Amino acid sequence: MSKYWSKLAASLTPYVPGEQPKDRRYIKLNTNENPYPPSPKAIEAIRSAANDDLRLYPDPTCDDLRAAIARRHGLAKEQIFVGNGSDEILAFAFPAFFSPERPILFPDVTYTFYPVYAKFYGIPYETLPTDDEFGIDLNDYAKPSGGVVIPNPNAPTSRCLDLDSLIRILEANEDRVVIVDEAYIDFGGRSAVSLVGDYPNLLVVQTLSKSRSLAGLRVGMAFGHPDLIEGLNRVKDSFNSYTLDRLALAGALAAIEDEAYFEETTRKVVATRERTAKAIAELGFVSIESSANFLFATHPAFSAEMLFQRLKGKGILVRYFNKPRIDRYLRVSIGTDEEMDQFVRALADIVDEAGRIDQ
Amino acid sequence: MSKYWSKLAASLTPYVPGEQPKDRRYIKLNTNENPYPPSPKAIEAIRSAANDDLRLYPDPTCDDLRAAIARRHGLAKEQIFVGNGSDEILAFAFPAFFSPERPILFPDVTYTFYPVYAKFYGIPYETLPTDDEFGIDLNDYAKPSGGVVIPNPNAPTSRCLDLDSLIRILEANEDRVVIVDEAYIDFGGRSAVSLVGDYPNLLVVQTLSKSRSLAGLRVGMAFGHPDLIEGLNRVKDSFNSYTLDRLALAGALAAIEDEAYFEETTRKVVATRERTAKAIAELGFVSIESSANFLFATHPAFSAEMLFQRLKGKGILVRYFNKPRIDRYLRVSIGTDEEMDQFVRALADIVDEAGRIDQ
């Protein structure tokens, strides 16, 4: 606390990202990174863009990248926005579409950055309870509000809604914006991007961090009616004209265009996820049916915190949230088959050991 | 205007950056880019960082880059903040240190992003008049306020305050934050970074866009008391955890450490500026004494808008602001000697032509 901070700065409770440890080399299953490298074409494009033109500002409207994204989805460039990670896009979307006058709605168990944005901008919010298996009740989202944020699949629960459910939410909120946060959609869910042409109140947000293996490049994208994209641009241009550097623009464009590599690596992650879910089920774990690149799993007999600590001791980092309702769960990002085999073996040892002590 | 925009979004007047033309190849003297390429070491560092680790998130605290900046200035890492361009740092600093309760102060002729930030965050502001040569009256900045922003050198005027003047402003504002925006300081001014240890209310903001020839990489840095840096971090972590990508971190670090290249290129820009100022004076232009990488110049006989348009017709892009008090001036970024020779020749032709028509 400092006398120089604004009241707002003093009141903030900033978001805390997953550990990026520097003390030793871990099998890192804690921040939902992709175990496969980015497309070689993306790396090549970045190396080519690392040239003398870096002395020049990048294109502030990111036209080429937006055109490439639009082409992939059969949309117009005017329906596309790109940002410095999908977090930045959400940080622009909250003040663009939500107001201090009316509370927005999102699930009680979800991405913990949503309440942080809301507090930063003075936007009230109401969290709506998920059921015992973290499902949402669609009727809850029909009530009057200032807007809705639907993470799909949800994090950290990995649960996914189908398009019919999203349409019900969109139609119940015709006069306000529904943000569908699809950070994890490419690992099994059906994207709401196909609905963008029909629902002018829909903003879909995605990221290249997960399914394009580019967490280190910071690129996110949003899809919506040109009016919503213009709203995002109004906020962005009141904040920072040039949010994507030349290297990010070049790498993202190449990654978006390498469809074959994207399909191959996401398919591998999904296959490993299914294999891992089965293996930990044999150890007595119960996991939510996942449409993401992580599993959300609990064991009826053992504390998640204990499992987290012992895994860490064995050089395997997963995510544990010391929070009501989810403090019995671990969120485990999907690594390579080899990494997940090590994870399962470590978990088996811990369960075996802890089980013997319990007796 | 859209019914989905928040009242805030509808009320914004976004910043408009200088043209990034795509229609033809111009001699680009309109956005204060450096005519020399970035340090070869920076380009090499970026190419090396373009590897499979891009699948992993970058270090959210940017430790290595902050440590390198701290070393260069004999400061501690805790006194350094880095952001996605200095514009982003300013966008974090406004809500961190300024409040809706009391107006902040800055000069009437200055960087036009300041009022944009203020409006975005609902922070009132008062602009203080500069004199006929765009000098500021130090006494004006002693009045009670919510904080002060001093661009030094100022843009677009190129005028620079000495350290004694800054100390007077700092001492008159002990209870509030004074932001010194030093985007252009390396081209002749004396940096206030040396005052950071003595003035806990001082935040100095710099960029790698100009003097490090890295406008395309988007890296800015701030220097201040650890409390102020923590204030910036509280806002950043309420907005976006990972603002700098792995390539920007690597390139910026190498650029900061290549002191010899930095000194050589800034020296060349300064020499070319002096040469150009002399040459246009011979054509009848009056320019403000510049401590930046641009000239702010007016001609008593010819309209700046006419000169801007005719230069553009000849393939030379400069900046013209259609605004009260500065609409008789051109802001001309300093290019290479060869580019400035072409600029001066073009200007001589235009002046000659226009002069003959006038008679």
Tab-separated table of N, CA and C in Angstrom, chain A residues 35-169:
chain	number	residue	atom	x	y	z
A	35	PRO	N	1.834	-29.433	-25.404
A	35	PRO	CA	3.142	-30.093	-25.309
A	35	PRO	C	3.887	-30.110	-26.634
A	36	TYR	N	3.203	-29.809	-27.726
A	36	TYR	CA	3.864	-29.846	-29.028
A	36	TYR	C	4.321	-28.455	-29.418
A	37	PRO	N	5.425	-28.381	-30.153
A	37	PRO	CA	5.922	-27.055	-30.544
A	37	PRO	C	4.955	-26.389	-31.520
A	38	PRO	N	5.128	-25.083	-31.730
A	38	PRO	CA	4.292	-24.397	-32.721
A	38	PRO	C	4.587	-24.951	-34.116
A	39	SER	N	3.712	-24.662	-35.052
A	39	SER	CA	3.946	-25.033	-36.451
A	39	SER	C	5.324	-24.539	-36.895
A	40	PRO	N	6.103	-25.414	-37.542
A	40	PRO	CA	7.406	-24.960	-38.069
A	40	PRO	C	7.249	-23.766	-39.003
A	41	LYS	N	6.103	-23.673	-39.658
A	41	LYS	CA	5.889	-22.529	-40.557
A	41	LYS	C	5.764	-21.222	-39.767
A	42	ALA	N	5.210	-21.315	-38.560
A	42	ALA	CA	5.106	-20.111	-37.726
A	42	ALA	C	6.499	-19.664	-37.280
A	43	ILE	N	7.303	-20.631	-36.897
A	43	ILE	CA	8.664	-20.282	-36.448
A	43	ILE	C	9.463	-19.686	-37.598
A	44	GLU	N	9.316	-20.279	-38.773
A	44	GLU	CA	10.009	-19.762	-39.949
A	44	GLU	C	9.539	-18.332	-40.269
A	45	ALA	N	8.247	-18.101	-40.169
A	45	ALA	CA	7.697	-16.764	-40.473
A	45	ALA	C	8.232	-15.724	-39.484
A	46	ILE	N	8.366	-16.124	-38.229
A	46	ILE	CA	8.902	-15.195	-37.223
A	46	ILE	C	10.359	-14.870	-37.528
A	47	ARG	N	11.132	-15.919	-37.865
A	47	ARG	CA	12.551	-15.660	-38.174
A	47	ARG	C	12.677	-14.719	-39.365
A	48	SER	N	11.812	-14.905	-40.367
A	48	SER	CA	11.867	-14.006	-41.537
A	48	SER	C	11.491	-12.581	-41.164
A	49	ALA	N	10.564	-12.443	-40.213
A	49	ALA	CA	10.107	-11.096	-39.830
A	49	ALA	C	11.097	-10.416	-38.883
A	50	ALA	N	12.050	-11.173	-38.374
A	50	ALA	CA	13.079	-10.579	-37.492
A	50	ALA	C	14.112	-9.906	-38.383
A	51	ASN	N	13.752	-8.764	-38.930
A	51	ASN	CA	14.635	-8.069	-39.876
A	51	ASN	C	14.634	-6.567	-39.577
A	52	ASP	N	15.280	-5.822	-40.469
A	52	ASP	CA	15.450	-4.389	-40.226
A	52	ASP	C	14.130	-3.626	-40.134
A	53	ASP	N	13.067	-4.187	-40.692
A	53	ASP	CA	11.769	-3.508	-40.619
A	53	ASP	C	11.234	-3.398	-39.188
A	54	LEU	N	11.882	-4.063	-38.241
A	54	LEU	CA	11.453	-3.906	-36.844
A	54	LEU	C	11.598	-2.470	-36.364
A	55	ARG	N	12.340	-1.648	-37.102
A	55	ARG	CA	12.433	-0.224	-36.740
A	55	ARG	C	11.103	0.493	-36.987
A	56	LEU	N	10.232	-0.096	-37.793
A	56	LEU	CA	8.951	0.527	-38.156
A	56	LEU	C	7.814	0.003	-37.292
A	57	TYR	N	6.838	0.861	-37.024
A	57	TYR	CA	5.655	0.403	-36.294
A	57	TYR	C	4.975	-0.727	-37.051
A	58	PRO	N	4.311	-1.610	-36.336
A	58	PRO	CA	3.510	-2.633	-37.019
A	58	PRO	C	2.224	-2.000	-37.543
A	59	ASP	N	1.495	-2.760	-38.338
A	59	ASP	CA	0.193	-2.302	-38.818
A	59	ASP	C	-0.777	-2.240	-37.630
A	60	PRO	N	-1.255	-1.055	-37.256
A	60	PRO	CA	-2.117	-0.972	-36.058
A	60	PRO	C	-3.462	-1.671	-36.246
A	61	THR	N	-3.884	-1.877	-37.496
A	61	THR	CA	-5.177	-2.536	-37.711
A	61	THR	C	-5.020	-4.026	-37.998
A	62	CYS	N	-3.776	-4.513	-38.051
A	62	CYS	CA	-3.501	-5.958	-38.172
A	62	CYS	C	-4.268	-6.584	-39.337
A	63	ASP	N	-4.324	-5.864	-40.448
A	63	ASP	CA	-5.171	-6.274	-41.578
A	63	ASP	C	-4.880	-7.668	-42.126
A	64	ASP	N	-3.603	-7.973	-42.342
A	64	ASP	CA	-3.281	-9.256	-42.982
A	64	ASP	C	-3.681	-10.433	-42.096
A	65	LEU	N	-3.391	-10.310	-40.809
A	65	LEU	CA	-3.741	-11.398	-39.889
A	65	LEU	C	-5.266	-11.546	-39.799
A	66	ARG	N	-5.958	-10.423	-39.683
A	66	ARG	CA	-7.419	-10.501	-39.597
A	66	ARG	C	-8.006	-11.092	-40.874
A	67	ALA	N	-7.423	-10.763	-42.016
A	67	ALA	CA	-7.915	-11.324	-43.282
A	67	ALA	C	-7.709	-12.836	-43.314
A	68	ALA	N	-6.570	-13.301	-42.813
A	68	ALA	CA	-6.286	-14.746	-42.812
A	68	ALA	C	-7.277	-15.481	-41.906
A	69	ILE	N	-7.552	-14.899	-40.749
A	69	ILE	CA	-8.510	-15.515	-39.820
A	69	ILE	C	-9.906	-15.523	-40.448
A	70	ALA	N	-10.259	-14.408	-41.080
A	70	ALA	CA	-11.572	-14.312	-41.721
A	70	ALA	C	-11.715	-15.378	-42.807
A	71	ARG	N	-10.684	-15.534	-43.622
A	71	ARG	CA	-10.720	-16.546	-44.694
A	71	ARG	C	-10.978	-17.935	-44.127
A	72	ARG	N	-10.280	-18.263	-43.044
A	72	ARG	CA	-10.409	-19.614	-42.482
A	72	ARG	C	-11.849	-19.909	-42.062
A	73	HIS	N	-12.567	-18.865	-41.640
A	73	HIS	CA	-13.912	-19.075	-41.110
A	73	HIS	C	-15.014	-18.618	-42.059
A	74	GLY	N	-14.638	-18.189	-43.273
A	74	GLY	CA	-15.650	-17.689	-44.210
A	74	GLY	C	-16.341	-16.440	-43.699
A	75	LEU	N	-15.594	-15.598	-42.992
A	75	LEU	CA	-16.153	-14.344	-42.474
A	75	LEU	C	-15.471	-13.168	-43.161
A	76	ALA	N	-15.916	-11.959	-42.834
A	76	ALA	CA	-15.257	-10.756	-43.349
A	76	ALA	C	-14.263	-10.257	-42.305
A	77	LYS	N	-13.232	-9.569	-42.778
A	77	LYS	CA	-12.218	-8.981	-41.901
A	77	LYS	C	-12.849	-8.087	-40.834
A	78	GLU	N	-13.956	-7.447	-41.183
A	78	GLU	CA	-14.636	-6.530	-40.255
A	78	GLU	C	-15.297	-7.271	-39.101
A	79	GLN	N	-15.339	-8.590	-39.190
A	79	GLN	CA	-15.909	-9.390	-38.096
A	79	GLN	C	-14.823	-9.959	-37.180
A	80	ILE	N	-13.581	-9.522	-37.396
A	80	ILE	CA	-12.441	-10.098	-36.667
A	80	ILE	C	-11.687	-9.009	-35.901
A	81	PHE	N	-11.327	-9.319	-34.672
A	81	PHE	CA	-10.451	-8.454	-33.871
A	81	PHE	C	-9.300	-9.322	-33.372
A	82	VAL	N	-8.105	-8.766	-33.288
A	82	VAL	CA	-6.996	-9.519	-32.694
A	82	VAL	C	-6.362	-8.708	-31.575
A	83	GLY	N	-5.831	-9.402	-30.584
A	83	GLY	CA	-5.251	-8.713	-29.430
A	83	GLY	C	-4.020	-9.428	-28.906
A	84	ASN	N	-3.391	-8.789	-27.949
A	84	ASN	CA	-2.163	-9.288	-27.315
A	84	ASN	C	-2.539	-10.383	-26.308
A	85	GLY	N	-3.006	-11.519	-26.842
A	85	GLY	CA	-3.545	-12.586	-26.005
A	85	GLY	C	-5.046	-12.387	-25.829
A	86	SER	N	-5.772	-13.489	-25.594
A	86	SER	CA	-7.225	-13.337	-25.431
A	86	SER	C	-7.559	-12.618	-24.125
A	87	ASP	N	-6.638	-12.648	-23.158
A	87	ASP	CA	-6.871	-11.875	-21.931
A	87	ASP	C	-7.013	-10.390	-22.243
A	88	GLU	N	-6.164	-9.885	-23.129
A	88	GLU	CA	-6.276	-8.472	-23.471
A	88	GLU	C	-7.608	-8.194	-24.160
A	89	ILE	N	-8.043	-9.119	-25.011
A	89	ILE	CA	-9.332	-8.905	-25.694
A	89	ILE	C	-10.466	-8.850	-24.664
A	90	LEU	N	-10.433	-9.749	-23.690
A	90	LEU	CA	-11.449	-9.696	-22.632
A	90	LEU	C	-11.349	-8.376	-21.863
A	91	ALA	N	-10.127	-7.931	-21.624
A	91	ALA	CA	-9.930	-6.666	-20.894
A	91	ALA	C	-10.472	-5.469	-21.682
A	92	PHE	N	-10.520	-5.574	-23.002
A	92	PHE	CA	-11.137	-4.522	-23.819
A	92	PHE	C	-12.659	-4.717	-23.891
A	93	ALA	N	-13.087	-5.989	-23.931
A	93	ALA	CA	-14.515	-6.264	-24.131
A	93	ALA	C	-15.347	-5.836	-22.920
A	94	PHE	N	-14.810	-6.023	-21.716
A	94	PHE	CA	-15.590	-5.649	-20.520
A	94	PHE	C	-16.009	-4.179	-20.565
A	95	PRO	N	-15.072	-3.223	-20.719
A	95	PRO	CA	-15.537	-1.818	-20.753
A	95	PRO	C	-16.255	-1.456	-22.040
A	96	ALA	N	-16.027	-2.207	-23.128
A	96	ALA	CA	-16.708	-1.874	-24.394
A	96	ALA	C	-18.192	-2.202	-24.320
A	97	PHE	N	-18.540	-3.294	-23.615
A	97	PHE	CA	-19.924	-3.778	-23.691
A	97	PHE	C	-20.651	-3.844	-22.352
A	98	PHE	N	-19.941	-3.751	-21.258
A	98	PHE	CA	-20.571	-3.849	-19.945
A	98	PHE	C	-20.447	-2.514	-19.218
A	99	SER	N	-21.363	-2.254	-18.278
A	99	SER	CA	-21.438	-0.940	-17.641
A	99	SER	C	-21.554	-1.063	-16.126
A	100	PRO	N	-21.193	0.007	-15.416
A	100	PRO	CA	-21.323	-0.015	-13.958
A	100	PRO	C	-22.778	-0.099	-13.485
A	101	GLU	N	-23.745	0.145	-14.387
A	101	GLU	CA	-25.152	0.219	-13.974
A	101	GLU	C	-25.775	-1.140	-13.670
A	102	ARG	N	-25.385	-2.183	-14.410
A	102	ARG	CA	-26.102	-3.459	-14.272
A	102	ARG	C	-25.125	-4.621	-14.172
A	103	PRO	N	-25.416	-5.549	-13.260
A	103	PRO	CA	-24.484	-6.657	-13.055
A	103	PRO	C	-24.450	-7.597	-14.264
A	104	ILE	N	-23.265	-8.075	-14.562
A	104	ILE	CA	-23.128	-9.104	-15.589
A	104	ILE	C	-23.170	-10.473	-14.901
A	105	LEU	N	-23.355	-11.507	-15.695
A	105	LEU	CA	-23.531	-12.868	-15.178
A	105	LEU	C	-22.438	-13.795	-15.702
A	106	PHE	N	-21.903	-14.620	-14.809
A	106	PHE	CA	-21.055	-15.736	-15.235
A	106	PHE	C	-21.100	-16.816	-14.161
A	107	PRO	N	-20.649	-18.030	-14.491
A	107	PRO	CA	-20.756	-19.139	-13.533
A	107	PRO	C	-19.894	-18.907	-12.289
A	108	ASP	N	-20.274	-19.531	-11.190
A	108	ASP	CA	-19.503	-19.356	-9.947
A	108	ASP	C	-18.135	-20.030	-10.025
A	109	VAL	N	-18.080	-21.135	-10.740
A	109	VAL	CA	-16.776	-21.797	-10.920
A	109	VAL	C	-16.352	-21.541	-12.358
A	110	THR	N	-15.325	-20.711	-12.522
A	110	THR	CA	-14.885	-20.356	-13.876
A	110	THR	C	-13.521	-19.694	-13.826
A	111	TYR	N	-13.114	-19.139	-14.961
A	111	TYR	CA	-11.831	-18.445	-15.090
A	111	TYR	C	-11.798	-17.281	-14.099
A	112	THR	N	-10.804	-17.258	-13.244
A	112	THR	CA	-10.819	-16.272	-12.160
A	112	THR	C	-10.405	-14.875	-12.598
A	113	PHE	N	-10.128	-14.705	-13.897
A	113	PHE	CA	-9.832	-13.349	-14.365
A	113	PHE	C	-11.126	-12.539	-14.559
A	114	TYR	N	-12.283	-13.199	-14.748
A	114	TYR	CA	-13.518	-12.421	-14.994
A	114	TYR	C	-13.838	-11.456	-13.849
A	115	PRO	N	-13.854	-11.920	-12.618
A	115	PRO	CA	-14.134	-10.948	-11.540
A	115	PRO	C	-13.052	-9.877	-11.408
A	116	VAL	N	-11.824	-10.210	-11.804
A	116	VAL	CA	-10.739	-9.215	-11.739
A	116	VAL	C	-11.002	-8.084	-12.734
A	117	TYR	N	-11.362	-8.437	-13.977
A	117	TYR	CA	-11.726	-7.394	-14.952
A	117	TYR	C	-12.885	-6.553	-14.424
A	118	ALA	N	-13.902	-7.247	-13.913
A	118	ALA	CA	-15.107	-6.543	-13.472
A	118	ALA	C	-14.745	-5.519	-12.393
A	119	LYS	N	-13.921	-5.933	-11.432
A	119	LYS	CA	-13.546	-4.986	-10.365
A	119	LYS	C	-12.728	-3.832	-10.913
A	120	PHE	N	-11.825	-4.129	-11.841
A	120	PHE	CA	-10.979	-3.075	-12.400
A	120	PHE	C	-11.827	-1.983	-13.054
A	121	TYR	N	-12.898	-2.395	-13.737
A	121	TYR	CA	-13.720	-1.408	-14.450
A	121	TYR	C	-14.958	-0.983	-13.663
A	122	GLY	N	-15.094	-1.449	-12.437
A	122	GLY	CA	-16.264	-1.067	-11.649
A	122	GLY	C	-17.560	-1.634	-12.199
A	123	ILE	N	-17.492	-2.801	-12.801
A	123	ILE	CA	-18.687	-3.459	-13.349
A	123	ILE	C	-19.168	-4.497	-12.336
A	124	PRO	N	-20.400	-4.357	-11.834
A	124	PRO	CA	-20.876	-5.348	-10.854
A	124	PRO	C	-21.124	-6.692	-11.554
A	125	TYR	N	-21.051	-7.770	-10.777
A	125	TYR	CA	-21.299	-9.079	-11.388
A	125	TYR	C	-22.018	-9.978	-10.396
A	126	GLU	N	-22.726	-10.964	-10.976
A	126	GLU	CA	-23.394	-11.963	-10.166
A	126	GLU	C	-22.911	-13.313	-10.674
A	127	THR	N	-22.447	-14.162	-9.767
A	127	THR	CA	-22.037	-15.493	-10.218
A	127	THR	C	-23.200	-16.443	-10.015
A	128	LEU	N	-23.427	-17.305	-10.992
A	128	LEU	CA	-24.563	-18.223	-10.960
A	128	LEU	C	-24.055	-19.626	-10.649
A	129	PRO	N	-24.726	-20.285	-9.724
A	129	PRO	CA	-24.193	-21.558	-9.231
A	129	PRO	C	-24.186	-22.655	-10.299
A	130	THR	N	-23.096	-23.368	-10.368
A	130	THR	CA	-23.039	-24.581	-11.177
A	130	THR	C	-23.477	-25.741	-10.285
A	131	ASP	N	-23.895	-26.835	-10.911
A	131	ASP	CA	-24.343	-27.979	-10.115
A	131	ASP	C	-23.149	-28.800	-9.620
A	132	ASP	N	-23.433	-29.951	-9.015
A	132	ASP	CA	-22.353	-30.737	-8.403
A	132	ASP	C	-21.292	-31.181	-9.405
A	133	GLU	N	-21.709	-31.300	-10.648
A	133	GLU	CA	-20.723	-31.670	-11.670
A	133	GLU	C	-20.334	-30.472	-12.533
A	134	PHE	N	-20.568	-29.270	-11.985
A	134	PHE	CA	-20.164	-28.015	-12.603
A	134	PHE	C	-20.924	-27.685	-13.886
A	135	GLY	N	-22.101	-28.273	-14.045
A	135	GLY	CA	-22.961	-27.884	-15.165
A	135	GLY	C	-23.686	-26.599	-14.838
A	136	ILE	N	-24.082	-25.825	-15.867
A	136	ILE	CA	-24.831	-24.597	-15.604
A	136	ILE	C	-26.303	-24.819	-15.916
A	137	ASP	N	-27.171	-24.018	-15.281
A	137	ASP	CA	-28.606	-24.082	-15.552
A	137	ASP	C	-28.932	-22.958	-16.537
A	138	LEU	N	-29.301	-23.336	-17.750
A	138	LEU	CA	-29.513	-22.324	-18.805
A	138	LEU	C	-30.541	-21.280	-18.395
A	139	ASN	N	-31.551	-21.675	-17.616
A	139	ASN	CA	-32.589	-20.718	-17.209
A	139	ASN	C	-32.019	-19.555	-16.409
A	140	ASP	N	-30.946	-19.831	-15.670
A	140	ASP	CA	-30.322	-18.770	-14.861
A	140	ASP	C	-29.874	-17.593	-15.721
A	141	TYR	N	-29.503	-17.909	-16.970
A	141	TYR	CA	-28.892	-16.878	-17.814
A	141	TYR	C	-29.932	-16.103	-18.628
A	142	ALA	N	-31.213	-16.336	-18.329
A	142	ALA	CA	-32.276	-15.611	-19.031
A	142	ALA	C	-32.711	-14.377	-18.263
A	143	LYS	N	-32.225	-14.215	-17.060
A	143	LYS	CA	-32.689	-13.071	-16.258
A	143	LYS	C	-32.079	-11.753	-16.740
A	144	PRO	N	-32.754	-10.623	-16.445
A	144	PRO	CA	-32.203	-9.328	-16.845
A	144	PRO	C	-30.803	-9.133	-16.258
A	145	SER	N	-29.910	-8.579	-17.045
A	145	SER	CA	-28.535	-8.372	-16.584
A	145	SER	C	-27.861	-7.342	-17.467
A	146	GLY	N	-26.609	-7.083	-17.191
A	146	GLY	CA	-25.826	-6.166	-18.017
A	146	GLY	C	-25.045	-6.881	-19.095
A	147	GLY	N	-25.158	-8.213	-19.148
A	147	GLY	CA	-24.394	-8.989	-20.122
A	147	GLY	C	-23.984	-10.327	-19.517
A	148	VAL	N	-23.463	-11.203	-20.363
A	148	VAL	CA	-23.164	-12.572	-19.942
A	148	VAL	C	-21.778	-12.971	-20.447
A	149	VAL	N	-21.057	-13.699	-19.614
A	149	VAL	CA	-19.791	-14.294	-20.065
A	149	VAL	C	-19.899	-15.803	-19.874
A	150	ILE	N	-19.762	-16.538	-20.975
A	150	ILE	CA	-19.841	-17.993	-20.934
A	150	ILE	C	-18.508	-18.568	-21.396
A	151	PRO	N	-17.778	-19.193	-20.487
A	151	PRO	CA	-16.544	-19.861	-20.881
A	151	PRO	C	-16.915	-21.226	-21.435
A	152	ASN	N	-16.457	-21.534	-22.640
A	152	ASN	CA	-16.901	-22.782	-23.275
A	152	ASN	C	-15.800	-23.377	-24.151
A	153	PRO	N	-15.199	-24.506	-23.737
A	153	PRO	CA	-15.398	-25.194	-22.465
A	153	PRO	C	-15.018	-24.291	-21.282
A	154	ASN	N	-15.623	-24.605	-20.159
A	154	ASN	CA	-15.319	-23.836	-18.959
A	154	ASN	C	-13.931	-24.235	-18.422
A	155	ALA	N	-13.275	-23.286	-17.777
A	155	ALA	CA	-12.032	-23.573	-17.060
A	155	ALA	C	-12.266	-23.175	-15.615
A	156	PRO	N	-11.847	-23.928	-14.651
A	156	PRO	CA	-11.019	-25.129	-14.793
A	156	PRO	C	-11.810	-26.426	-14.908
A	157	THR	N	-13.112	-26.372	-15.204
A	157	THR	CA	-13.894	-27.604	-15.083
A	157	THR	C	-13.823	-28.488	-16.323
A	158	SER	N	-13.502	-27.929	-17.477
A	158	SER	CA	-13.384	-28.639	-18.759
A	158	SER	C	-14.728	-28.992	-19.386
A	159	ARG	N	-15.837	-28.561	-18.761
A	159	ARG	CA	-17.157	-28.887	-19.312
A	159	ARG	C	-17.534	-27.983	-20.473
A	160	CYS	N	-18.249	-28.558	-21.435
A	160	CYS	CA	-18.588	-27.829	-22.655
A	160	CYS	C	-20.093	-27.842	-22.912
A	161	LEU	N	-20.627	-26.700	-23.344
A	161	LEU	CA	-22.029	-26.621	-23.757
A	161	LEU	C	-22.139	-26.887	-25.254
A	162	ASP	N	-23.292	-27.424	-25.696
A	162	ASP	CA	-23.492	-27.577	-27.134
A	162	ASP	C	-24.059	-26.283	-27.707
A	163	LEU	N	-24.113	-26.223	-29.031
A	163	LEU	CA	-24.544	-24.977	-29.677
A	163	LEU	C	-25.993	-24.623	-29.358
A	164	ASP	N	-26.840	-25.626	-29.226
A	164	ASP	CA	-28.247	-25.333	-28.903
A	164	ASP	C	-28.358	-24.594	-27.564
A	165	SER	N	-27.556	-24.999	-26.613
A	165	SER	CA	-27.581	-24.316	-25.309
A	165	SER	C	-27.113	-22.873	-25.456
A	166	LEU	N	-26.051	-22.681	-26.238
A	166	LEU	CA	-25.569	-21.309	-26.451
A	166	LEU	C	-26.629	-20.469	-27.152
A	167	ILE	N	-27.313	-21.054	-28.121
A	167	ILE	CA	-28.367	-20.310	-28.825
A	167	ILE	C	-29.463	-19.888	-27.837
A	168	ARG	N	-29.808	-20.772	-26.911
A	168	ARG	CA	-30.817	-20.391	-25.908
A	168	ARG	C	-30.357	-19.177	-25.108
A	169	ILE	N	-29.077	-19.181	-24.727
A	169	ILE	CA	-28.551	-18.038	-23.964
A	169	ILE	C	-28.542	-16.777	-24.830
